[in-house]
Amino acid sequence: MVKPICRLGNPVLREEAKLVPLDFIKTDDFNQLIADLYDSMKHYGGIGIAAPQIGVSLQVALIQLEGVNRYDELIDLPLTTFINPQVEILGTETQSFWEGCLSVPGLRGLVERPNHVRVKYVDKKGEEKFLEAKGFLATVLQHELDHLFGVLYVDRIKDTKNLSYQEEYESFIVNKES
Ligand code: ZN
């Protein structure tokens, strides 16, 4: 079921979400939460969503990036459920992308982040998994998983001159980059 999205200012977005008890995974209530996250992500047009964004303070996030072409880089991550994730930063290189967020509608901001990460997580079958990512996918992972620790992308904008409304971003910024 599509749920309303909690927006910037809602304290649930600032809490550290609770770890999912492993015996809660695969229950009907847990599967319903995943279905609600999926329906909401699709309805609002996101490429990822975290449980706090629908008001549930649990460490669960979904990402789906199938055949997405961003900055001439083809990214392919089938629908993946990240439960109780831990992000490890690999290397010292960083990258900057213009990010947006369902919880901060209408805005874009340029965020510098590490460009190579490895995520340890539990999948929706309860199995431990690892995912290593570089480039845009590494940024998407860090953005979504930040939501589980009360962090929003706007917190990571170093220079607020690099914060823009979507329309102004399209008019003045995106076309100049290409
Ligand atoms: Zn977000």
CSV table of C-alpha atoms and ligand atoms in Angstrom, one decimal:
chain,number,residue,atom,x,y,z
A,1,MET,CA,0.0,0.0,0.0
A,2,VAL,CA,1.3,3.5,-0.8
A,3,LYS,CA,2.1,5.4,2.4
A,4,PRO,CA,2.6,9.1,2.9
A,5,ILE,CA,6.3,10.2,2.8
A,6,CYS,CA,7.7,11.8,5.9
A,7,ARG,CA,9.4,15.1,5.0
A,8,LEU,CA,12.3,17.2,6.3
A,9,GLY,CA,11.3,18.4,9.8
A,10,ASN,CA,9.6,15.1,10.8
A,11,PRO,CA,11.6,13.8,13.8
A,12,VAL,CA,11.3,10.2,12.6
A,13,LEU,CA,13.9,11.1,9.9
A,14,ARG,CA,16.4,12.1,12.5
A,15,GLU,CA,16.2,9.0,14.7
A,16,GLU,CA,18.7,6.2,14.4
A,17,ALA,CA,16.4,3.4,13.2
A,18,LYS,CA,16.3,0.2,15.2
A,19,LEU,CA,17.9,-3.0,14.1
A,20,VAL,CA,15.4,-5.5,12.6
A,21,PRO,CA,15.2,-8.6,14.9
A,22,LEU,CA,16.2,-11.6,12.7
A,23,ASP,CA,13.1,-13.5,13.7
A,24,PHE,CA,10.9,-10.7,12.4
A,25,ILE,CA,12.3,-11.2,8.9
A,26,LYS,CA,10.0,-13.4,6.7
A,27,THR,CA,6.9,-12.7,9.0
A,28,ASP,CA,3.7,-11.4,7.3
A,29,ASP,CA,4.2,-8.1,9.1
A,30,PHE,CA,7.7,-7.7,7.7
A,31,ASN,CA,6.7,-8.7,4.2
A,32,GLN,CA,3.9,-6.1,4.4
A,33,LEU,CA,6.4,-3.5,5.3
A,34,ILE,CA,8.6,-4.4,2.3
A,35,ALA,CA,5.5,-4.3,0.1
A,36,ASP,CA,4.5,-0.9,1.4
A,37,LEU,CA,8.0,0.4,0.9
A,38,TYR,CA,8.0,-0.9,-2.7
A,39,ASP,CA,4.6,0.5,-3.5
A,40,SER,CA,5.6,3.9,-2.1
A,41,MET,CA,8.9,4.0,-3.9
A,42,LYS,CA,7.2,3.2,-7.2
A,43,HIS,CA,4.3,5.6,-6.6
A,44,TYR,CA,6.5,8.6,-5.9
A,45,GLY,CA,9.1,7.7,-8.5
A,46,GLY,CA,12.1,7.0,-6.3
A,47,ILE,CA,15.1,4.8,-7.0
A,48,GLY,CA,15.4,4.0,-3.3
A,49,ILE,CA,13.4,4.3,-0.1
A,50,ALA,CA,14.1,3.7,3.6
A,51,ALA,CA,11.6,2.7,6.2
A,52,PRO,CA,11.9,5.9,8.3
A,53,GLN,CA,10.6,7.7,5.2
A,54,ILE,CA,7.2,6.0,5.7
A,55,GLY,CA,7.4,6.6,9.4
A,56,VAL,CA,8.8,3.1,10.4
A,57,SER,CA,12.0,3.4,12.5
A,58,LEU,CA,13.6,0.1,11.4
A,59,GLN,CA,16.8,-0.5,9.5
A,60,VAL,CA,15.3,-1.5,6.2
A,61,ALA,CA,15.9,0.1,2.8
A,62,LEU,CA,15.0,-0.8,-0.8
A,63,ILE,CA,17.0,0.2,-3.9
A,64,GLN,CA,16.1,-0.6,-7.5
A,65,LEU,CA,18.3,0.8,-10.3
A,66,GLU,CA,17.6,-1.3,-13.4
A,67,GLY,CA,19.1,-0.1,-16.7
A,68,VAL,CA,19.6,3.4,-15.3
A,69,ASN,CA,22.0,5.5,-17.4
A,70,ARG,CA,23.5,8.3,-15.3
A,71,TYR,CA,26.5,10.4,-16.5
A,72,ASP,CA,27.1,7.8,-19.3
A,73,GLU,CA,27.5,5.0,-16.7
A,74,LEU,CA,25.1,2.1,-16.9
A,75,ILE,CA,23.9,1.0,-13.5
A,76,ASP,CA,22.1,-2.2,-12.9
A,77,LEU,CA,20.9,-3.2,-9.5
A,78,PRO,CA,17.8,-5.4,-9.4
A,79,LEU,CA,15.4,-4.7,-6.5
A,80,THR,CA,17.4,-5.3,-3.4
A,81,THR,CA,16.3,-5.1,0.3
A,82,PHE,CA,18.9,-4.0,2.7
A,83,ILE,CA,18.3,-5.0,6.3
A,84,ASN,CA,20.6,-3.9,9.2
A,85,PRO,CA,23.3,-2.6,6.8
A,86,GLN,CA,26.9,-1.6,7.6
A,87,VAL,CA,28.8,0.6,5.1
A,88,GLU,CA,32.5,0.3,4.8
A,89,ILE,CA,34.4,3.0,2.8
A,90,LEU,CA,37.1,1.6,0.5
A,91,GLY,CA,39.8,4.0,-0.6
A,92,THR,CA,40.1,7.7,-0.3
A,93,GLU,CA,38.6,8.9,-3.6
A,94,THR,CA,35.4,10.9,-3.6
A,95,GLN,CA,32.9,11.9,-6.2
A,96,SER,CA,30.1,14.5,-6.3
A,97,PHE,CA,26.6,14.0,-7.6
A,98,TRP,CA,23.4,16.1,-7.5
A,99,GLU,CA,21.1,14.3,-5.2
A,100,GLY,CA,17.4,14.5,-4.6
A,101,CYS,CA,15.2,12.8,-1.9
A,102,LEU,CA,11.5,12.0,-1.6
A,103,SER,CA,11.7,13.5,1.9
A,104,VAL,CA,13.0,16.8,0.6
A,105,PRO,CA,10.8,17.3,-2.5
A,106,GLY,CA,11.6,19.7,-5.2
A,107,LEU,CA,15.2,20.2,-4.3
A,108,ARG,CA,18.6,19.0,-5.5
A,109,GLY,CA,21.9,19.3,-3.8
A,110,LEU,CA,25.5,18.6,-4.8
A,111,VAL,CA,27.0,16.1,-2.3
A,112,GLU,CA,30.6,14.8,-2.2
A,113,ARG,CA,30.9,11.2,-0.9
A,114,PRO,CA,33.4,8.3,-1.1
A,115,ASN,CA,33.2,6.7,-4.5
A,116,HIS,CA,33.9,3.1,-3.5
A,117,VAL,CA,32.0,1.3,-0.7
A,118,ARG,CA,31.2,-2.2,0.5
A,119,VAL,CA,27.9,-2.9,2.3
A,120,LYS,CA,27.3,-5.8,4.6
A,121,TYR,CA,23.6,-6.5,5.0
A,122,VAL,CA,20.9,-9.1,5.6
A,123,ASP,CA,18.6,-9.8,2.7
A,124,LYS,CA,14.9,-10.4,2.9
A,125,LYS,CA,15.5,-14.2,3.2
A,126,GLY,CA,17.5,-13.5,6.3
A,127,GLU,CA,20.9,-14.3,4.6
A,128,GLU,CA,24.0,-12.2,5.1
A,129,LYS,CA,25.2,-10.6,1.9
A,130,PHE,CA,27.9,-8.2,0.7
A,131,LEU,CA,27.7,-5.6,-2.1
A,132,GLU,CA,30.6,-3.6,-3.4
A,133,ALA,CA,29.9,-0.6,-5.4
A,134,LYS,CA,31.6,2.3,-7.2
A,135,GLY,CA,30.3,5.4,-8.9
A,136,PHE,CA,26.7,6.5,-8.9
A,137,LEU,CA,25.5,3.3,-7.2
A,138,ALA,CA,27.9,3.9,-4.3
A,139,THR,CA,26.3,7.3,-3.8
A,140,VAL,CA,22.8,5.9,-4.0
A,141,LEU,CA,23.7,3.2,-1.4
A,142,GLN,CA,25.2,5.8,1.0
A,143,HIS,CA,22.2,8.2,0.5
A,144,GLU,CA,19.6,5.4,1.3
A,145,LEU,CA,21.6,3.9,4.2
A,146,ASP,CA,22.2,7.4,5.7
A,147,HIS,CA,18.4,7.5,6.2
A,148,LEU,CA,18.7,4.6,8.7
A,149,PHE,CA,21.0,6.7,10.9
A,150,GLY,CA,19.0,9.9,10.9
A,151,VAL,CA,21.1,11.6,8.2
A,152,LEU,CA,19.7,13.4,5.2
A,153,TYR,CA,21.7,14.5,2.1
A,154,VAL,CA,21.2,18.1,2.9
A,155,ASP,CA,23.4,17.6,6.0
A,156,ARG,CA,26.3,16.6,3.7
A,157,ILE,CA,26.2,19.6,1.3
A,158,LYS,CA,29.4,21.4,2.0
A,159,ASP,CA,28.4,24.6,0.3
A,160,THR,CA,24.8,25.6,0.3
A,161,LYS,CA,25.3,27.5,-2.9
A,162,ASN,CA,25.0,23.9,-4.3
A,163,LEU,CA,21.4,23.6,-3.3
A,164,SER,CA,18.8,24.2,-5.9
A,165,TYR,CA,15.1,23.8,-6.8
A,166,GLN,CA,14.6,21.0,-9.3
A,167,GLU,CA,13.5,23.4,-12.1
A,168,GLU,CA,16.4,25.8,-11.6
A,169,TYR,CA,18.7,22.8,-11.5
A,170,GLU,CA,17.4,21.8,-14.9
A,171,SER,CA,17.5,25.4,-16.3
A,172,PHE,CA,20.9,26.5,-15.0
A,173,ILE,CA,23.0,23.5,-13.9
A,174,VAL,CA,22.3,20.2,-15.6
A,175,ASN,CA,22.6,21.5,-19.1
A,176,LYS,CA,25.9,23.2,-18.4
A,177,GLU,CA,27.5,20.0,-17.2
A,178,SER,CA,27.0,18.1,-20.4
B,1,ZN,ZN,16.4,10.2,0.6
